[in-house]
PDB file of C-alpha atoms in Angstrom:
ATOM      1  CA  MET S   1      44.651 137.921 198.138  1.00 85.00           C
ATOM      2  CA  GLU S   2      41.363 136.080 197.881  1.00 93.00           C
ATOM      3  CA  ILE S   3      39.682 132.726 198.253  1.00 95.00           C
ATOM      4  CA  GLU S   4      40.246 130.963 194.952  1.00 94.00           C
ATOM      5  CA  LYS S   5      38.372 128.018 193.482  1.00 92.00           C
ATOM      6  CA  LYS S   6      41.370 125.782 194.163  1.00 94.00           C
ATOM      7  CA  ASP S   7      41.042 126.657 197.874  1.00 94.00           C
ATOM      8  CA  LEU S   8      37.573 125.070 198.060  1.00 95.00           C
ATOM      9  CA  MET S   9      36.658 121.409 198.155  1.00 96.00           C
ATOM     10  CA  PRO S  10      34.981 119.948 195.059  1.00 96.00           C
ATOM     11  CA  LEU S  11      31.286 119.053 195.010  1.00 96.00           C
ATOM     12  CA  SER S  12      32.203 115.354 195.184  1.00 96.00           C
ATOM     13  CA  PHE S  13      33.684 116.016 198.655  1.00 97.00           C
ATOM     14  CA  LEU S  14      30.806 118.256 199.721  1.00 97.00           C
ATOM     15  CA  LYS S  15      28.309 115.504 198.846  1.00 96.00           C
ATOM     16  CA  LYS S  16      29.645 113.572 201.839  1.00 96.00           C
ATOM     17  CA  GLU S  17      31.297 116.004 204.253  1.00 97.00           C
ATOM     18  CA  ARG S  18      31.090 119.522 205.631  1.00 97.00           C
ATOM     19  CA  TYR S  19      34.064 121.665 204.654  1.00 97.00           C
ATOM     20  CA  THR S  20      35.304 124.131 207.286  1.00 97.00           C
ATOM     21  CA  ALA S  21      38.033 126.693 206.671  1.00 97.00           C
ATOM     22  CA  SER S  22      39.162 130.215 207.480  1.00 96.00           C
ATOM     23  CA  PHE S  23      40.411 133.215 205.552  1.00 96.00           C
ATOM     24  CA  GLN S  24      42.154 136.211 207.100  1.00 95.00           C
ATOM     25  CA  GLY S  25      39.991 136.567 210.213  1.00 95.00           C
ATOM     26  CA  MET S  26      36.806 134.955 208.877  1.00 97.00           C
ATOM     27  CA  ARG S  27      35.769 131.362 209.387  1.00 97.00           C
ATOM     28  CA  TYR S  28      33.289 129.555 207.162  1.00 98.00           C
ATOM     29  CA  PHE S  29      31.760 126.241 206.285  1.00 98.00           C
ATOM     30  CA  MET S  30      30.088 124.744 203.232  1.00 98.00           C
ATOM     31  CA  GLU S  31      27.819 121.724 203.262  1.00 98.00           C
ATOM     32  CA  LYS S  32      25.189 119.977 201.199  1.00 98.00           C
ATOM     33  CA  LYS S  33      21.619 120.372 202.429  1.00 97.00           C
ATOM     34  CA  GLU S  34      18.558 118.715 200.991  1.00 94.00           C
ATOM     35  CA  GLU S  35      15.348 120.734 200.984  1.00 88.00           C
ATOM     36  CA  GLU S  36      12.163 119.600 199.285  1.00 89.00           C
ATOM     37  CA  GLY S  37      14.035 116.941 197.326  1.00 93.00           C
ATOM     38  CA  GLU S  38      16.676 119.342 195.977  1.00 95.00           C
ATOM     39  CA  ASN S  39      20.301 119.659 196.999  1.00 97.00           C
ATOM     40  CA  HIS S  40      21.631 123.059 198.011  1.00 97.00           C
ATOM     41  CA  LEU S  41      25.021 124.323 199.072  1.00 98.00           C
ATOM     42  CA  LEU S  42      24.693 126.031 202.448  1.00 98.00           C
ATOM     43  CA  VAL S  43      27.447 128.483 203.360  1.00 98.00           C
ATOM     44  CA  ALA S  44      27.912 130.070 206.765  1.00 98.00           C
ATOM     45  CA  CYS S  45      30.591 132.527 207.843  1.00 97.00           C
ATOM     46  CA  TRP S  46      31.521 134.160 211.135  1.00 97.00           C
ATOM     47  CA  PRO S  47      34.458 136.096 212.634  1.00 96.00           C
ATOM     48  CA  GLU S  48      37.427 134.446 214.293  1.00 95.00           C
ATOM     49  CA  PRO S  49      38.568 133.456 216.875  1.00 94.00           C
ATOM     50  CA  PHE S  50      35.743 131.216 218.069  1.00 95.00           C
ATOM     51  CA  ALA S  51      34.338 128.027 216.626  1.00 95.00           C
ATOM     52  CA  PHE S  52      30.877 128.121 215.056  1.00 96.00           C
ATOM     53  CA  ALA S  53      29.188 126.697 218.163  1.00 96.00           C
ATOM     54  CA  TYR S  54      30.706 129.404 220.382  1.00 97.00           C
ATOM     55  CA  THR S  55      29.930 132.387 218.156  1.00 97.00           C
ATOM     56  CA  LYS S  56      26.854 134.539 218.766  1.00 97.00           C
ATOM     57  CA  GLU S  57      24.138 133.914 216.186  1.00 97.00           C
ATOM     58  CA  GLU S  58      23.991 137.609 215.239  1.00 97.00           C
ATOM     59  CA  GLU S  59      27.649 137.433 214.144  1.00 96.00           C
ATOM     60  CA  LYS S  60      26.957 134.595 211.682  1.00 97.00           C
ATOM     61  CA  SER S  61      25.658 134.923 208.158  1.00 97.00           C
ATOM     62  CA  TYR S  62      24.173 132.209 205.955  1.00 98.00           C
ATOM     63  CA  LYS S  63      23.382 131.850 202.303  1.00 98.00           C
ATOM     64  CA  SER S  64      22.201 128.965 200.150  1.00 97.00           C
ATOM     65  CA  PHE S  65      23.275 128.253 196.574  1.00 98.00           C
ATOM     66  CA  PRO S  66      22.436 125.615 193.961  1.00 97.00           C
ATOM     67  CA  PHE S  67      24.540 122.476 194.417  1.00 98.00           C
ATOM     68  CA  THR S  68      26.324 122.980 191.084  1.00 97.00           C
ATOM     69  CA  GLU S  69      29.709 124.212 189.877  1.00 97.00           C
ATOM     70  CA  GLU S  70      28.111 127.607 189.255  1.00 98.00           C
ATOM     71  CA  GLY S  71      26.677 127.579 192.768  1.00 98.00           C
ATOM     72  CA  LEU S  72      30.125 126.797 194.160  1.00 98.00           C
ATOM     73  CA  GLU S  73      31.567 129.777 192.277  1.00 97.00           C
ATOM     74  CA  ASP S  74      28.729 131.995 193.531  1.00 98.00           C
ATOM     75  CA  ALA S  75      29.481 130.791 197.076  1.00 98.00           C
ATOM     76  CA  ARG S  76      33.144 131.723 196.633  1.00 97.00           C
ATOM     77  CA  THR S  77      32.115 135.196 195.459  1.00 97.00           C
ATOM     78  CA  TYR S  78      29.732 135.526 198.423  1.00 97.00           C
ATOM     79  CA  LEU S  79      32.505 134.626 200.867  1.00 97.00           C
ATOM     80  CA  MET S  80      34.782 137.287 199.405  1.00 97.00           C
ATOM     81  CA  GLU S  81      31.978 139.869 199.626  1.00 96.00           C
ATOM     82  CA  GLU S  82      31.359 138.927 203.264  1.00 96.00           C
ATOM     83  CA  TRP S  83      35.062 139.157 204.019  1.00 96.00           C
ATOM     84  CA  GLU S  84      35.205 142.643 202.462  1.00 94.00           C
ATOM     85  CA  ARG S  85      32.127 143.717 204.433  1.00 92.00           C
ATOM     86  CA  ARG S  86      33.457 142.341 207.710  1.00 88.00           C
ATOM     87  CA  LYS S  87      36.961 143.795 207.465  1.00 84.00           C
ATOM     88  CA  GLY S  88      35.310 147.208 207.367  1.00 71.00           C
TER      89      GLY S  88
END
């Protein structure tokens, strides 16, 4: 089982809203960030059970991707790699 493209929100949604979800013990969010005039897709993940605000910073991981369809696919791959790493 894995996070599939159909499980993620499209870029048109992410232009306006943060997307928060979970997958088998890992929580994550995706959101658009603008840096130096360019849009990026910021992804953060952390272990359950706590919300982002209540999780220790050292338990969180972040990565930025281009705000494109390819970047969204790379973010999906990153999340699966993080899930594999975290499940030990």
